[in-house]
Amino acid sequence: MEISGPWTRATAAAGLLKDGVARPTVFARMSARAAEHQALNLGQGFPDDAPPSAVAEAAVAAIREGRNQYPPGAGEAVLREAIAEHQSQWYGVSWDPATEVLVTTGATEALAATILALVEPGDEVITLEPFYDQYAAMIALAGGVHRTVPVTSRPAPDTHSGSSAGSSTDAGSGADADSGAATGDLVLDVDEDALRAAFSERTRLVLVNTPHNPTGLMLWVGALQAIVDEAARHDALIVTDEVYEHLTFGPAHLPIATLPGAQDRTISISSAGKTFSVTGWKIGWITARPELITAITGVKQWLTYSSGAPFQPAVAIGLAMPPSAFHDLAADLRERRDLLTDGLREIGFRVSVPEAGYFTVADAGPLGEPDADALAERLPAEAGVVAIPLSAFYRDGQAGDASAYLRMAFCKSRETIERALEQLDAWAAPRR
């Protein structure tokens, strides 16, 4: 029996439909390869870290207190109030916790409910490319048209030549003292003119993912203002994916909702999973003006209605931690970023040094590996390491100039990263 339906649009848009059969995601395939070969998994972005003790203990206490049944559909009041206070304290943005905050089953549900609620067939939705694979699937499920703006890459200039744009440098290594980038590294960027050109009279949403997955790129005020200007000109809505907002390694995250004229047309989405190392709790949230929250609730209530009862007060405790606690989490992760990127560079990969998030991009081309898809399939057996080809985050897997790029996660223990580097070094030795 042939089972047709909208699922085929979503699966095809994510590049997972072959001969009418849905294939598992690249994350599921690579994690299975890790298990098969007992390989170190630098592919999937789940951290090795325990959550902050105050957050974990609050969840345990909530379970023991009996907070195990359905919470309110909009989320526990204590969490909605904590989200509103968090947005005010960190970014100076005011939201009414009763009408402008919605708790969701992770950012994944928040994004799905938002797109399904607001995109009509034929509406255009803009994202960066590469993009988190859920975006394409949800846009297709809603019948939307996916438009993309490329993240470009170029080699970093020789910092000894005077061509660097005013950054302080380490005279010994040629590395940017703040970012950790070195001469010859990949520099990632988004062209503001390309952003503006992507808008049209059919644009309904622009989905702004900063800090960006999979690259760790952060969009700054010029690009963000271009998005706000064009969204206003075309009467489009802005949807954000800000799940890495606190895991930044230089300047702090700049939410687009803080820009003049942006808040009323912006639906801001984040979650607790990445910041607190609780990806399995699936607690996310949306902040937006009441009319938008009402529209999104009209879909969200038919997906999960509510979830994570004992985790919601625990996340509220986490959001109320002092700024120093968030800074310590990011500083620890930055050390592991540097451990991985420095090691990959020494092995012979060309790397990008991410500004935020869990992942770095590594170009295997200098090691004679132009096809990251094929390399990712072989690495678990050949090196005992799992990575994700960046092509998994492009439409139809067509990565173009990024065809040799892998995504590797540094949200792992130092021991795991060090062992992975040792094994990759042994694998790369004959290729250098």
GROMACS .gro file of C-alpha atoms in nm:
model
  432
    1MET     CA    1   0.000   0.000   0.000
    2GLU     CA    2   0.135   0.344  -0.092
    3ILE     CA    3   0.126   0.585   0.200
    4SER     CA    4   0.111   0.935   0.058
    5GLY     CA    5   0.066   1.260   0.243
    6PRO     CA    6   0.237   1.580   0.355
    7TRP     CA    7   0.508   1.375   0.525
    8THR     CA    8   0.666   1.324   0.183
    9ARG     CA    9   0.714   1.699   0.140
   10ALA     CA   10   0.881   1.732   0.478
   11THR     CA   11   1.101   1.427   0.430
   12ALA     CA   12   1.203   1.525   0.077
   13ALA     CA   13   1.284   1.882   0.183
   14ALA     CA   14   1.519   1.743   0.447
   15GLY     CA   15   1.688   1.528   0.181
   16LEU     CA   16   1.568   1.204   0.339
   17LEU     CA   17   1.324   1.066   0.080
   18LYS     CA   18   1.468   0.808  -0.157
   19ASP     CA   19   1.251   0.594  -0.386
   20GLY     CA   20   0.949   0.676  -0.168
   21VAL     CA   21   1.119   0.556   0.150
   22ALA     CA   22   1.213   0.782   0.440
   23ARG     CA   23   1.575   0.745   0.544
   24PRO     CA   24   1.697   0.819   0.897
   25THR     CA   25   1.856   1.158   0.961
   26VAL     CA   26   2.229   1.199   0.928
   27PHE     CA   27   2.247   1.225   1.308
   28ALA     CA   28   2.077   0.889   1.354
   29ARG     CA   29   2.294   0.729   1.085
   30MET     CA   30   2.619   0.863   1.224
   31SER     CA   31   2.529   0.778   1.583
   32ALA     CA   32   2.455   0.424   1.467
   33ARG     CA   33   2.797   0.417   1.298
   34ALA     CA   34   2.953   0.535   1.624
   35ALA     CA   35   2.792   0.244   1.809
   36GLU     CA   36   2.884  -0.003   1.537
   37HIS     CA   37   3.254   0.089   1.549
   38GLN     CA   38   3.269   0.206   1.912
   39ALA     CA   39   3.381   0.538   1.771
   40LEU     CA   40   3.405   0.871   1.951
   41ASN     CA   41   3.098   1.072   1.857
   42LEU     CA   42   3.185   1.430   1.760
   43GLY     CA   43   2.883   1.433   1.531
   44GLN     CA   44   2.567   1.477   1.734
   45GLY     CA   45   2.547   1.787   1.953
   46PHE     CA   46   2.464   1.638   2.290
   47PRO     CA   47   2.701   1.746   2.569
   48ASP     CA   48   2.891   1.526   2.809
   49ASP     CA   49   2.840   1.783   3.086
   50ALA     CA   50   2.607   1.750   3.384
   51PRO     CA   51   2.361   2.036   3.432
   52PRO     CA   52   2.439   2.300   3.696
   53SER     CA   53   2.377   2.139   4.033
   54ALA     CA   54   2.109   2.391   4.133
   55VAL     CA   55   1.914   2.310   3.816
   56ALA     CA   56   1.944   1.933   3.860
   57GLU     CA   57   1.850   1.944   4.228
   58ALA     CA   58   1.547   2.161   4.153
   59ALA     CA   59   1.420   1.899   3.906
   60VAL     CA   60   1.469   1.619   4.160
   61ALA     CA   61   1.289   1.824   4.425
   62ALA     CA   62   0.998   1.895   4.189
   63ILE     CA   63   0.956   1.523   4.114
   64ARG     CA   64   0.959   1.438   4.484
   65GLU     CA   65   0.708   1.714   4.553
   66GLY     CA   66   0.468   1.551   4.307
   67ARG     CA   67   0.492   1.799   4.020
   68ASN     CA   68   0.451   1.519   3.768
   69GLN     CA   69   0.116   1.586   3.604
   70TYR     CA   70   0.012   1.814   3.318
   71PRO     CA   71   0.135   2.171   3.365
   72PRO     CA   72  -0.068   2.457   3.214
   73GLY     CA   73  -0.065   2.458   2.835
   74ALA     CA   74   0.114   2.794   2.822
   75GLY     CA   75   0.370   2.674   3.077
   76GLU     CA   76   0.410   2.703   3.453
   77ALA     CA   77   0.373   3.063   3.570
   78VAL     CA   78   0.706   3.043   3.755
   79LEU     CA   79   0.887   2.962   3.431
   80ARG     CA   80   0.705   3.220   3.219
   81GLU     CA   81   0.791   3.484   3.478
   82ALA     CA   82   1.155   3.369   3.482
   83ILE     CA   83   1.173   3.390   3.101
   84ALA     CA   84   1.033   3.743   3.100
   85GLU     CA   85   1.274   3.849   3.375
   86HIS     CA   86   1.565   3.686   3.190
   87GLN     CA   87   1.484   3.879   2.870
   88SER     CA   88   1.461   4.202   3.064
   89GLN     CA   89   1.779   4.150   3.266
   90TRP     CA   90   1.999   4.034   2.980
   91TYR     CA   91   1.863   4.230   2.685
   92GLY     CA   92   1.639   4.507   2.817
   93VAL     CA   93   1.336   4.365   2.633
   94SER     CA   94   1.004   4.365   2.820
   95TRP     CA   95   0.745   4.087   2.780
   96ASP     CA   96   0.426   4.022   2.973
   97PRO     CA   97   0.465   3.668   3.117
   98ALA     CA   98   0.089   3.615   3.109
   99THR     CA   99   0.028   3.700   2.742
  100GLU     CA  100   0.363   3.723   2.562
  101VAL     CA  101   0.550   3.410   2.678
  102LEU     CA  102   0.475   3.051   2.571
  103VAL     CA  103   0.659   2.744   2.701
  104THR     CA  104   0.716   2.469   2.443
  105THR     CA  105   0.857   2.119   2.412
  106GLY     CA  106   1.201   2.246   2.321
  107ALA     CA  107   1.288   2.495   2.051
  108THR     CA  108   1.203   2.226   1.796
  109GLU     CA  109   0.833   2.238   1.880
  110ALA     CA  110   0.845   2.617   1.905
  111LEU     CA  111   0.980   2.643   1.551
  112ALA     CA  112   0.739   2.383   1.415
  113ALA     CA  113   0.434   2.544   1.575
  114THR     CA  114   0.539   2.890   1.458
  115ILE     CA  115   0.595   2.789   1.096
  116LEU     CA  116   0.280   2.576   1.078
  117ALA     CA  117   0.075   2.854   1.236
  118LEU     CA  118   0.194   3.141   1.018
  119VAL     CA  119   0.302   3.009   0.677
  120GLU     CA  120   0.042   2.956   0.404
  121PRO     CA  121   0.106   2.749   0.088
  122GLY     CA  122   0.319   2.954  -0.148
  123ASP     CA  123   0.456   3.188   0.121
  124GLU     CA  124   0.832   3.233   0.114
  125VAL     CA  125   1.053   3.169   0.416
  126ILE     CA  126   1.413   3.287   0.421
  127THR     CA  127   1.695   3.112   0.609
  128LEU     CA  128   2.071   3.109   0.593
  129GLU     CA  129   2.236   2.813   0.420
  130PRO     CA  130   2.366   2.585   0.566
  131PHE     CA  131   2.064   2.552   0.794
  132TYR     CA  132   1.940   2.329   1.074
  133ASP     CA  133   1.760   2.050   0.891
  134GLN     CA  134   1.427   2.097   1.071
  135TYR     CA  135   1.376   2.431   0.896
  136ALA     CA  136   1.343   2.285   0.548
  137ALA     CA  137   1.113   2.006   0.669
  138MET     CA  138   0.874   2.241   0.848
  139ILE     CA  139   0.864   2.495   0.566
  140ALA     CA  140   0.774   2.216   0.323
  141LEU     CA  141   0.514   2.068   0.560
  142ALA     CA  142   0.343   2.409   0.572
  143GLY     CA  143   0.354   2.432   0.191
  144GLY     CA  144   0.597   2.723   0.202
  145VAL     CA  145   0.877   2.807  -0.040
  146HIS     CA  146   1.227   2.795   0.108
  147ARG     CA  147   1.466   3.076   0.008
  148THR     CA  148   1.824   3.076   0.132
  149VAL     CA  149   2.112   3.318   0.176
  150PRO     CA  150   2.457   3.156   0.167
  151VAL     CA  151   2.708   3.164   0.448
  152THR     CA  152   3.030   3.229   0.260
  153SER     CA  153   3.382   3.123   0.354
  154ARG     CA  154   3.726   3.259   0.269
  155PRO     CA  155   4.077   3.209   0.408
  156ALA     CA  156   4.177   3.438   0.692
  157PRO     CA  157   4.436   3.695   0.579
  158ASP     CA  158   4.800   3.679   0.679
  159THR     CA  159   4.789   3.871   1.005
  160HIS     CA  160   5.160   3.955   0.970
  161SER     CA  161   5.105   4.138   0.641
  162GLY     CA  162   4.909   4.426   0.788
  163SER     CA  163   4.596   4.321   0.600
  164SER     CA  164   4.399   4.235   0.912
  165ALA     CA  165   4.123   4.482   0.983
  166GLY     CA  166   4.255   4.623   1.308
  167SER     CA  167   4.243   4.310   1.522
  168SER     CA  168   4.513   4.251   1.780
  169THR     CA  169   4.730   3.953   1.691
  170ASP     CA  170   4.961   3.707   1.857
  171ALA     CA  171   5.303   3.768   1.703
  172GLY     CA  172   5.402   3.407   1.741
  173SER     CA  173   5.104   3.233   1.581
  174GLY     CA  174   4.924   3.492   1.373
  175ALA     CA  175   4.607   3.422   1.571
  176ASP     CA  176   4.344   3.682   1.651
  177ALA     CA  177   4.378   3.730   2.024
  178ASP     CA  178   4.003   3.742   2.082
  179SER     CA  179   3.863   3.491   1.835
  180GLY     CA  180   4.146   3.238   1.825
  181ALA     CA  181   4.154   3.249   1.443
  182ALA     CA  182   4.489   3.201   1.269
  183THR     CA  183   4.623   3.280   0.925
  184GLY     CA  184   4.464   3.049   0.669
  185ASP     CA  185   4.165   2.955   0.885
  186LEU     CA  186   3.817   2.971   0.734
  187VAL     CA  187   3.642   3.302   0.786
  188LEU     CA  188   3.263   3.275   0.762
  189ASP     CA  189   3.034   3.563   0.671
  190VAL     CA  190   2.695   3.664   0.531
  191ASP     CA  191   2.663   3.936   0.268
  192GLU     CA  192   2.416   4.209   0.365
  193ASP     CA  193   2.321   4.275   0.003
  194ALA     CA  194   2.240   3.905  -0.042
  195LEU     CA  195   2.021   3.918   0.268
  196ARG     CA  196   1.828   4.215   0.130
  197ALA     CA  197   1.795   4.059  -0.215
  198ALA     CA  198   1.636   3.743  -0.073
  199PHE     CA  199   1.319   3.928   0.025
  200SER     CA  200   1.027   3.954  -0.213
  201GLU     CA  201   0.659   4.040  -0.212
  202ARG     CA  202   0.592   3.674  -0.118
  203THR     CA  203   0.818   3.674   0.190
  204ARG     CA  204   0.619   3.577   0.498
  205LEU     CA  205   0.893   3.485   0.746
  206VAL     CA  206   1.266   3.527   0.780
  207LEU     CA  207   1.416   3.272   1.018
  208VAL     CA  208   1.721   3.422   1.188
  209ASN     CA  209   1.950   3.162   1.346
  210THR     CA  210   2.218   3.340   1.546
  211PRO     CA  211   2.434   3.206   1.702
  212HIS     CA  212   2.425   2.983   1.397
  213ASN     CA  213   2.405   2.605   1.378
  214PRO     CA  214   2.604   2.441   1.219
  215THR     CA  215   2.882   2.702   1.185
  216GLY     CA  216   2.896   2.900   1.510
  217LEU     CA  217   2.868   3.226   1.314
  218MET     CA  218   2.707   3.524   1.487
  219LEU     CA  219   2.521   3.794   1.297
  220TRP     CA  220   2.603   4.149   1.400
  221VAL     CA  221   2.414   4.474   1.383
  222GLY     CA  222   2.462   4.546   1.012
  223ALA     CA  223   2.317   4.215   0.897
  224LEU     CA  224   2.048   4.217   1.164
  225GLN     CA  225   1.941   4.571   1.077
  226ALA     CA  226   1.923   4.475   0.709
  227ILE     CA  227   1.682   4.197   0.805
  228VAL     CA  228   1.469   4.433   1.015
  229ASP     CA  229   1.460   4.694   0.738
  230GLU     CA  230   1.355   4.445   0.472
  231ALA     CA  231   1.103   4.271   0.698
  232ALA     CA  232   0.937   4.607   0.761
  233ARG     CA  233   0.946   4.696   0.392
  234HIS     CA  234   0.781   4.367   0.293
  235ASP     CA  235   0.557   4.335   0.601
  236ALA     CA  236   0.724   4.006   0.693
  237LEU     CA  237   0.764   3.845   1.034
  238ILE     CA  238   1.100   3.763   1.194
  239VAL     CA  239   1.144   3.430   1.372
  240THR     CA  240   1.460   3.368   1.571
  241ASP     CA  241   1.643   3.055   1.680
  242GLU     CA  242   1.863   3.165   1.970
  243VAL     CA  243   1.929   2.838   2.154
  244TYR     CA  244   2.303   2.909   2.181
  245GLU     CA  245   2.246   3.263   2.315
  246HIS     CA  246   2.462   3.218   2.627
  247LEU     CA  247   2.734   3.001   2.474
  248THR     CA  248   2.931   3.282   2.310
  249PHE     CA  249   3.310   3.314   2.318
  250GLY     CA  250   3.364   3.684   2.256
  251PRO     CA  251   3.103   3.961   2.235
  252ALA     CA  252   2.764   3.879   2.383
  253HIS     CA  253   2.470   3.767   2.172
  254LEU     CA  254   2.266   4.050   2.017
  255PRO     CA  255   1.896   3.958   1.988
  256ILE     CA  256   1.731   4.104   1.681
  257ALA     CA  257   1.426   4.197   1.891
  258THR     CA  258   1.636   4.468   2.059
  259LEU     CA  259   1.681   4.663   1.735
  260PRO     CA  260   1.456   4.962   1.667
  261GLY     CA  261   1.129   4.858   1.506
  262ALA     CA  262   1.193   4.485   1.549
  263GLN     CA  263   1.016   4.371   1.866
  264ASP     CA  264   0.658   4.392   1.740
  265ARG     CA  265   0.724   4.173   1.437
  266THR     CA  266   0.970   3.930   1.603
  267ILE     CA  267   0.898   3.584   1.744
  268SER     CA  268   1.198   3.497   1.961
  269ILE     CA  269   1.268   3.131   2.034
  270SER     CA  270   1.518   2.976   2.274
  271SER     CA  271   1.552   2.680   2.508
  272ALA     CA  272   1.726   2.543   2.815
  273GLY     CA  273   1.879   2.239   2.648
  274LYS     CA  274   2.210   2.377   2.524
  275THR     CA  275   2.281   2.634   2.797
  276PHE     CA  276   2.220   2.397   3.088
  277SER     CA  277   2.329   2.072   2.917
  278VAL     CA  278   1.980   1.924   2.944
  279THR     CA  279   1.897   1.852   2.580
  280GLY     CA  280   1.674   1.561   2.685
  281TRP     CA  281   1.448   1.780   2.898
  282LYS     CA  282   1.302   1.955   2.592
  283ILE     CA  283   1.202   2.282   2.756
  284GLY     CA  284   1.185   2.576   2.516
  285TRP     CA  285   0.998   2.903   2.491
  286ILE     CA  286   0.865   3.175   2.266
  287THR     CA  287   0.835   3.546   2.336
  288ALA     CA  288   0.620   3.759   2.104
  289ARG     CA  289   0.333   4.005   2.111
  290PRO     CA  290  -0.002   3.859   2.225
  291GLU     CA  291  -0.159   3.824   1.878
  292LEU     CA  292   0.133   3.611   1.763
  293ILE     CA  293   0.137   3.400   2.079
  294THR     CA  294  -0.236   3.334   2.031
  295ALA     CA  295  -0.182   3.224   1.670
  296ILE     CA  296   0.108   2.994   1.758
  297THR     CA  297  -0.081   2.848   2.053
  298GLY     CA  298  -0.355   2.758   1.804
  299VAL     CA  299  -0.114   2.500   1.660
  300LYS     CA  300   0.107   2.420   1.959
  301GLN     CA  301  -0.188   2.304   2.173
  302TRP     CA  302  -0.259   2.026   1.921
  303LEU     CA  303   0.103   1.905   1.914
  304THR     CA  304   0.202   1.837   2.276
  305TYR     CA  305  -0.029   2.070   2.471
  306SER     CA  306   0.223   2.068   2.759
  307SER     CA  307   0.530   1.881   2.877
  308GLY     CA  308   0.816   1.854   3.126
  309ALA     CA  309   0.626   1.939   3.444
  310PRO     CA  310   0.913   1.889   3.694
  311PHE     CA  311   1.168   2.041   3.458
  312GLN     CA  312   0.989   2.373   3.420
  313PRO     CA  313   1.053   2.502   3.774
  314ALA     CA  314   1.409   2.370   3.747
  315VAL     CA  315   1.470   2.574   3.431
  316ALA     CA  316   1.325   2.877   3.611
  317ILE     CA  317   1.597   2.830   3.875
  318GLY     CA  318   1.857   2.809   3.601
  319LEU     CA  319   1.744   3.128   3.429
  320ALA     CA  320   1.772   3.311   3.760
  321MET     CA  321   2.138   3.215   3.811
  322PRO     CA  322   2.375   3.514   3.831
  323PRO     CA  323   2.543   3.630   3.508
  324SER     CA  324   2.876   3.496   3.637
  325ALA     CA  325   2.738   3.140   3.624
  326PHE     CA  326   2.649   3.178   3.256
  327HIS     CA  327   2.988   3.330   3.182
  328ASP     CA  328   3.162   3.036   3.353
  329LEU     CA  329   2.966   2.787   3.139
  330ALA     CA  330   3.073   2.968   2.821
  331ALA     CA  331   3.436   3.002   2.934
  332ASP     CA  332   3.463   2.630   3.001
  333LEU     CA  333   3.315   2.551   2.660
  334ARG     CA  334   3.552   2.800   2.493
  335GLU     CA  335   3.850   2.610   2.634
  336ARG     CA  336   3.722   2.292   2.471
  337ARG     CA  337   3.657   2.481   2.144
  338ASP     CA  338   4.021   2.588   2.145
  339LEU     CA  339   4.137   2.236   2.229
  340LEU     CA  340   3.953   2.093   1.929
  341THR     CA  341   4.024   2.368   1.676
  342ASP     CA  342   4.393   2.395   1.766
  343GLY     CA  343   4.429   2.018   1.743
  344LEU     CA  344   4.250   1.990   1.409
  345ARG     CA  345   4.464   2.271   1.266
  346GLU     CA  346   4.783   2.091   1.375
  347ILE     CA  347   4.659   1.767   1.217
  348GLY     CA  348   4.617   1.940   0.880
  349PHE     CA  349   4.250   2.039   0.864
  350ARG     CA  350   4.162   2.395   0.778
  351VAL     CA  351   3.924   2.513   1.049
  352SER     CA  352   3.681   2.788   1.130
  353VAL     CA  353   3.692   2.920   1.485
  354PRO     CA  354   3.327   2.951   1.593
  355GLU     CA  355   3.209   3.258   1.779
  356ALA     CA  356   2.948   3.058   1.969
  357GLY     CA  357   2.774   2.724   2.004
  358TYR     CA  358   2.884   2.362   2.010
  359PHE     CA  359   3.049   2.308   1.670
  360THR     CA  360   3.343   2.392   1.452
  361VAL     CA  361   3.372   2.350   1.076
  362ALA     CA  362   3.677   2.157   0.954
  363ASP     CA  363   3.787   2.147   0.589
  364ALA     CA  364   3.935   1.807   0.501
  365GLY     CA  365   4.045   1.925   0.156
  366PRO     CA  366   4.407   1.992   0.262
  367LEU     CA  367   4.429   1.625   0.364
  368GLY     CA  368   4.327   1.510   0.017
  369GLU     CA  369   3.962   1.449   0.110
  370PRO     CA  370   3.738   1.664  -0.114
  371ASP     CA  371   3.416   1.470  -0.039
  372ALA     CA  372   3.305   1.509   0.323
  373ASP     CA  373   3.001   1.283   0.267
  374ALA     CA  374   3.222   0.990   0.176
  375LEU     CA  375   3.477   1.076   0.443
  376ALA     CA  376   3.216   1.089   0.719
  377GLU     CA  377   3.101   0.739   0.626
  378ARG     CA  378   3.460   0.609   0.645
  379LEU     CA  379   3.592   0.791   0.950
  380PRO     CA  380   3.420   0.573   1.214
  381ALA     CA  381   3.596   0.264   1.080
  382GLU     CA  382   3.923   0.429   0.973
  383ALA     CA  383   3.979   0.669   1.263
  384GLY     CA  384   3.727   0.569   1.528
  385VAL     CA  385   3.574   0.919   1.512
  386VAL     CA  386   3.230   1.036   1.396
  387ALA     CA  387   3.172   1.374   1.230
  388ILE     CA  388   2.884   1.516   1.027
  389PRO     CA  389   2.931   1.634   0.666
  390LEU     CA  390   2.827   1.996   0.633
  391SER     CA  391   2.637   1.899   0.318
  392ALA     CA  392   2.365   1.758   0.548
  393PHE     CA  393   2.268   2.119   0.615
  394TYR     CA  394   2.228   2.217   0.247
  395ARG     CA  395   1.931   2.169   0.015
  396ASP     CA  396   1.967   1.842  -0.175
  397GLY     CA  397   2.306   1.797  -0.007
  398GLN     CA  398   2.461   2.037  -0.258
  399ALA     CA  399   2.730   2.209  -0.052
  400GLY     CA  400   2.931   2.352  -0.342
  401ASP     CA  401   3.252   2.508  -0.209
  402ALA     CA  402   3.178   2.352   0.130
  403SER     CA  403   3.177   1.994  -0.004
  404ALA     CA  404   3.491   1.903   0.191
  405TYR     CA  405   3.368   2.052   0.520
  406LEU     CA  406   3.284   1.849   0.831
  407ARG     CA  407   3.100   1.965   1.143
  408MET     CA  408   3.261   1.849   1.469
  409ALA     CA  409   3.126   1.900   1.821
  410PHE     CA  410   3.339   2.024   2.110
  411CYS     CA  411   3.061   1.998   2.373
  412LYS     CA  412   3.235   1.678   2.483
  413SER     CA  413   3.470   1.601   2.769
  414ARG     CA  414   3.834   1.700   2.734
  415GLU     CA  415   3.926   1.332   2.745
  416THR     CA  416   3.695   1.256   2.451
  417ILE     CA  417   3.831   1.548   2.247
  418GLU     CA  418   4.194   1.456   2.321
  419ARG     CA  419   4.138   1.090   2.227
  420ALA     CA  420   3.959   1.194   1.907
  421LEU     CA  421   4.249   1.421   1.811
  422GLU     CA  422   4.501   1.144   1.875
  423GLN     CA  423   4.306   0.905   1.655
  424LEU     CA  424   4.256   1.162   1.379
  425ASP     CA  425   4.625   1.248   1.390
  426ALA     CA  426   4.719   0.884   1.338
  427TRP     CA  427   4.467   0.858   1.054
  428ALA     CA  428   4.594   1.176   0.887
  429ALA     CA  429   4.965   1.100   0.915
  430PRO     CA  430   4.993   0.919   0.576
  431ARG     CA  431   4.793   1.198   0.410
  432ARG     CA  432   5.016   1.486   0.514
   0.00000   0.00000   0.00000
